[in-house]
């Protein structure tokens, strides 16, 4: 009877250890990590009170992430796909539940193989994306296009672009307005300035949007008057836009980037290639005068100030396949100011450490159990042998 009880006690302890480690690493760990994050205080927003007189506390709560890279059918191992998608789904759903953003932006490279996936594989990728990034009607999800979604500039075509736009029911270059804030979404894959058909279409749309925004600002400053050149333009709230795109504007390297999510020290001084790692110098010439630029693509965080007045934030990858410490941006944006904070997700090394520690404890418990049982058996055998000799 004692041996039976000890065996079952050891089995229960081992099972509890396995289940506890799994439940913590795959579910609970996201809650304490994301609970550390908070929306930035708009009272200290850059720009202060909105230009339309509204206080900063009427700001839009925007969550910004990038480079999810959902693995496809060609290059994605089934376990890697299962693991990464579960991590991103749990992190995203936990963030939605705890932080309740009004709008979520994903800055491109939604899929890893969109540039070459077949119609069947594309439909499967889209189905998985909608399952992972499901959201309530109270939250608006806005998706931008990246090079892995439609291919690099030399790979993209109308079929891939229109397939992407159809899935997300929106043009890849447009303005989204919320609470008087203009968010300018740019198809940066097409900003190569070489006259390609898609490039011409995007540039034409950007010129139109720039004219509409400038006319809206002029109309506000002139008390509502409209000049002849601004007739037949669409009216937007009179505030400089927040510009969002996949490719960063031109910079030489990440040498000046710092922080926990910056590129590794050995990579920061590597020179960026124009039209591949960053936009070209020509394409980086501002069509607009944005008060903030948010970009992705490099998988690492960085903050750059262009021309001493245009701040750009590179948002790191949201996938643990690309980083040990993924993160996303929390932005509180009013018509005349903005404040940003960064929310880090659980580190992959922490999860591996918990599993290794649990495995080591299981092994020690198992060995202790075996040694204890061996000692018990030896003791019983000696007792039985002694009784046999006495007889």
C-alpha positions in Angstrom: 0.0 0.0 0.0 2.7 2.6 0.8 4.5 1.8 -2.4 1.3 2.3 -4.4 0.7 5.6 -2.7 4.2 6.8 -3.4 4.0 5.9 -7.0 0.8 7.7 -7.5 2.1 10.8 -5.6 5.2 10.9 -7.8 3.1 10.5 -10.9 0.7 13.3 -9.8 3.6 15.7 -9.0 5.2 15.0 -12.4 2.0 15.5 -14.3 1.3 18.7 -12.4 4.7 20.0 -13.2 4.3 19.3 -16.9 0.8 20.8 -17.1 1.8 23.8 -15.0 4.8 24.6 -17.2 2.8 24.2 -20.4 -0.1 26.3 -19.2 2.2 29.1 -17.9 4.4 29.2 -21.1 1.6 28.9 -23.6 -1.1 31.0 -22.0 -0.5 32.7 -18.7 2.9 34.3 -19.5 1.3 36.9 -21.8 -0.9 38.4 -19.1 1.8 39.7 -16.6 4.0 40.8 -19.5 1.3 42.9 -21.3 -0.1 44.1 -18.0 3.2 46.1 -17.6 2.2 48.1 -20.7 0.1 51.2 -20.6 -1.2 53.8 -23.0 1.1 56.9 -22.9 0.0 60.0 -21.1 -1.4 62.3 -23.8 -1.0 65.2 -21.3 2.7 65.1 -22.3 2.1 64.5 -26.0 4.4 66.2 -28.5 2.4 69.1 -29.9 0.3 69.5 -26.7 -3.3 70.5 -27.3 -5.0 69.7 -30.5 -5.0 72.5 -33.1 -8.7 72.4 -33.2 -8.9 73.2 -29.5 -9.7 69.8 -28.3 -7.8 68.5 -25.3 -5.2 65.9 -25.7 -7.2 63.3 -23.7 -9.5 62.9 -26.8 -6.6 61.0 -28.5 -7.0 57.9 -30.6 -5.5 54.8 -29.0 -3.6 53.1 -31.8 -1.7 49.8 -31.5 1.0 49.4 -34.2 2.8 46.2 -35.0 4.7 44.9 -38.0 6.2 41.9 -39.9 4.0 39.1 -38.7 5.3 36.8 -41.5 2.8 34.0 -41.4 4.6 31.0 -42.8 3.4 29.5 -46.0 3.2 26.1 -47.5 6.7 26.1 -49.2 9.2 27.3 -46.6 7.4 26.8 -43.3 7.9 23.7 -41.2 4.6 22.6 -39.7 5.8 22.8 -36.1 7.5 26.2 -36.6 4.2 27.4 -38.2 2.1 26.0 -35.4 4.4 27.5 -32.7 4.8 31.0 -34.1 1.1 31.4 -35.0 0.0 30.3 -31.5 2.4 32.8 -29.9 1.2 35.7 -32.1 -2.4 34.8 -31.6 -2.2 34.6 -27.9 -0.1 37.8 -27.7 -2.5 39.7 -30.0 -5.7 38.5 -28.3 -4.3 39.2 -24.8 -3.3 42.7 -25.9 -6.7 43.4 -27.3 -8.4 42.2 -24.1 -6.2 44.1 -21.7 -5.4 47.3 -23.7 -8.6 47.7 -25.8 -7.1 49.7 -28.7 -9.5 51.6 -31.0 -7.5 50.9 -34.1 -4.7 48.4 -34.9 -2.2 48.9 -37.7 0.0 46.1 -39.1 2.8 47.6 -41.2 3.2 45.0 -43.9 4.8 41.6 -44.5 1.7 40.0 -43.1 2.5 36.8 -45.0 5.9 35.3 -45.6 5.2 33.8 -49.0 2.5 36.1 -50.5 4.9 37.0 -53.3 4.7 33.4 -54.7 1.9 31.6 -53.0 -0.7 29.8 -55.2 -4.4 30.7 -55.0 -5.1 27.7 -52.8 -2.2 28.5 -50.4 -3.1 32.2 -50.4 -6.6 31.3 -49.3 -5.2 29.2 -46.5 -2.9 31.9 -45.3 -5.7 34.5 -45.3 -8.0 32.1 -43.4 -5.3 31.6 -40.7 -4.6 35.4 -40.5 -8.3 36.2 -39.9 -8.4 33.5 -37.2 -5.3 34.8 -35.4 -6.1 38.5 -35.6 -9.8 38.3 -35.0 -11.2 41.4 -33.2 -14.4 42.9 -32.0 -16.4 45.5 -33.9 -15.1 48.1 -31.4 -11.5 47.7 -32.8 -10.6 48.6 -36.4 -7.9 46.6 -38.0 -5.9 48.3 -40.8 -3.3 46.4 -42.8 -0.6 47.8 -45.0 1.2 46.0 -47.9 4.8 44.8 -47.6 7.3 43.2 -50.0 6.6 39.6 -48.8 2.9 40.2 -49.5 3.2 41.1 -53.1 6.9 40.7 -53.9 9.8 43.2 -54.1 9.5 46.0 -56.6 10.8 43.8 -59.5 8.4 40.9 -58.5 5.1 42.8 -57.8 2.3 42.9 -60.3 -1.3 44.0 -60.5 -2.6 40.5 -59.8 -0.7 40.2 -56.4 -1.6 43.8 -55.4 -5.3 43.5 -56.3 -5.4 40.1 -54.5 -4.1 41.7 -51.4 -6.4 44.8 -51.6 -9.4 42.5 -52.2 -8.8 40.5 -49.1 -8.5 43.6 -46.9 -11.1 45.5 -48.8 -9.1 48.7 -49.2 -6.7 50.5 -51.4 -3.0 50.1 -50.5 -2.5 53.9 -50.5 -5.2 55.9 -48.7 -6.0 58.1 -45.7 -7.8 56.7 -42.6 -9.3 59.4 -40.4 -10.3 58.8 -36.8 -11.2 61.5 -34.2 -9.8 64.2 -36.4 -6.4 62.4 -36.9 -5.2 61.6 -40.4 -3.3 58.3 -40.8 -1.7 58.2 -44.2 -1.1 54.7 -45.5 1.5 54.3 -48.2 2.4 51.4 -50.5 6.1 51.9 -50.1 6.9 48.8 -52.3 5.9 50.9 -55.3 8.0 54.0 -54.4 10.9 53.3 -56.6 10.4 56.2 -59.1 11.2 54.1 -62.2 7.9 54.8 -63.9 6.5 51.3 -63.5 2.6 51.1 -64.0 1.9 50.4 -60.3 4.5 53.1 -59.3 2.8 55.7 -61.5 -0.6 54.8 -60.0 0.7 55.1 -56.4 2.5 58.4 -57.1 -0.6 59.8 -58.7 -2.7 58.9 -55.7 -0.1 60.4 -53.3 -0.1 63.7 -55.3 -3.9 63.8 -55.0 -3.8 63.0 -51.3 -1.1 65.6 -50.7 -3.2 68.2 -52.5 -6.3 67.3 -50.5 -4.4 67.6 -47.2 -2.8 70.9 -48.1 -6.1 72.4 -49.2 -7.7 71.2 -45.9 -5.0 72.9 -43.9 -5.2 76.1 -46.0 -8.9 76.2 -45.7 -8.7 75.9 -41.9 -6.1 78.6 -41.7 -8.0 81.0 -43.9 -11.2 80.6 -42.0 -13.0 78.3 -44.4 -12.2 80.0 -47.7 -11.3 77.8 -50.7 -8.9 78.9 -53.5 -9.5 78.0 -57.1 -6.8 75.4 -57.0 -8.5 73.6 -54.1 -11.9 73.2 -55.7 -13.1 69.6 -56.1 -10.7 68.3 -53.4 -11.7 66.0 -50.6 -11.8 67.7 -47.2 -9.9 66.1 -44.3 -9.4 67.3 -40.7 -6.8 70.1 -40.7 -4.0 68.3 -39.1 -0.6 67.0 -40.4 -0.8 63.3 -41.1 0.8 60.3 -39.3 2.5 58.4 -42.1 2.6 54.6 -42.0 4.5 52.4 -44.5 6.4 49.2 -44.7 9.8 50.4 -45.9 11.8 52.8 -43.8 12.9 56.1 -45.3 16.5 56.2 -46.4 19.2 55.9 -43.7 22.7 54.7 -44.1 22.5 52.0 -41.3 21.2 51.3 -37.8 24.5 52.6 -36.2 22.7 55.3 -34.2 19.9 52.9 -33.1 19.8 52.0 -29.4 17.4 50.1 -27.1 16.4 46.6 -26.2 14.8 46.0 -29.6 17.6 47.5 -31.7 19.6 45.4 -34.2 22.4 43.3 -32.6 25.6 45.3 -32.2 27.4 43.3 -34.9 24.6 44.2 -37.4 24.1 47.9 -36.6 27.0 49.2 -38.8 26.1 47.1 -41.9 25.2 49.5 -44.7 21.6 49.4 -45.9 20.9 48.8 -49.6 18.6 51.3 -51.2 15.4 49.9 -52.7 15.9 46.7 -50.6 16.5 47.5 -47.0 15.3 51.1 -47.1 13.7 53.4 -49.7 16.0 55.2 -52.1 17.1 58.8 -51.3 14.9 60.0 -54.2 11.8 58.1 -53.0 12.4 59.3 -49.4 11.8 62.9 -50.5 8.7 63.9 -48.5 5.5 64.2 -50.5 3.9 65.4 -47.2 5.0 67.0 -44.0 4.1 64.2 -41.5 4.5 64.8 -37.8 5.4 61.1 -37.4 6.5 58.3 -39.6 6.0 54.6 -38.6 7.7 51.9 -40.6 8.7 48.2 -40.4 10.7 45.8 -42.6 14.0 45.7 -40.7 12.6 43.6 -37.8 14.4 45.8 -35.4 13.5 49.0 -33.5 15.0 52.4 -34.3 14.2 56.1 -34.0 15.5 58.5 -36.6 14.9 62.3 -37.0 14.9 63.3 -40.6 15.9 66.9 -41.5 15.7 67.6 -37.7 11.9 67.7 -37.8 10.4 64.5 -39.1 10.6 61.7 -36.5 10.5 58.1 -37.8 10.0 55.0 -35.6 10.9 51.6 -37.1 8.6 49.0 -35.5 10.2 45.6 -34.7 8.8 42.3 -35.9 5.9 40.9 -34.0 7.0 37.3 -34.7 9.3 35.2 -32.4 10.7 33.7 -35.5 12.5 37.0 -36.2 13.2 38.2 -32.7 13.8 36.9 -29.2 11.9 39.9 -27.8 9.1 41.0 -30.1 7.2 44.2 -29.3 4.6 46.7 -30.6 3.9 50.4 -30.3 1.1 52.0 -28.3 0.3 55.4 -29.7 -2.0 58.0 -28.2 -2.7 60.5 -31.0 -4.7 63.7 -31.0 -5.1 66.1 -33.9 -2.1 68.2 -32.7 0.0 65.9 -30.6 1.1 62.3 -30.0 2.7 60.2 -27.4 4.3 56.7 -27.8 5.2 53.8 -25.6 6.6 50.4 -26.4 5.2 47.1 -25.2 7.6 44.1 -25.1 6.3 40.6 -25.3 7.7 37.5 -23.4 11.2 36.6 -24.5 11.7 33.3 -26.2 14.7 32.6 -24.0 12.5 33.0 -20.9 10.0 30.4 -22.2 12.8 28.0 -23.1 14.3 28.6 -19.7 11.0 27.7 -17.9 10.6 24.5 -20.0 14.3 23.5 -19.3 13.8 24.2 -15.5 10.6 22.1 -15.5 12.4 19.3 -17.4 15.3 19.4 -14.9 12.9 19.3 -11.9 11.0 16.3 -13.5 14.3 14.5 -14.1 15.4 15.1 -10.5 12.0 14.0 -9.1 12.1 10.9 -11.3 15.7 10.0 -10.1 14.8 10.6 -6.5 11.7 8.5 -6.9 13.8 5.7 -8.4 16.5 5.9 -5.8 13.8 5.9 -3.0 12.0 2.9 -4.5 15.3 1.1 -4.9 16.2 1.7 -1.3 12.8 0.6 -0.2 13.1 -2.6 -2.2 16.5 -3.3 -0.8 15.2 -2.8 2.8 12.2 -5.1 2.2 14.4 -7.7 0.7 16.8 -7.6 3.7 13.9 -7.9 6.0 12.5 -10.9 4.1 15.9 -12.5 4.0 16.4 -12.0 7.8 13.0 -13.6 8.5 13.9 -16.5 6.2 17.2 -17.1 8.0 15.5 -16.9 11.4 13.1 -19.7 10.3 
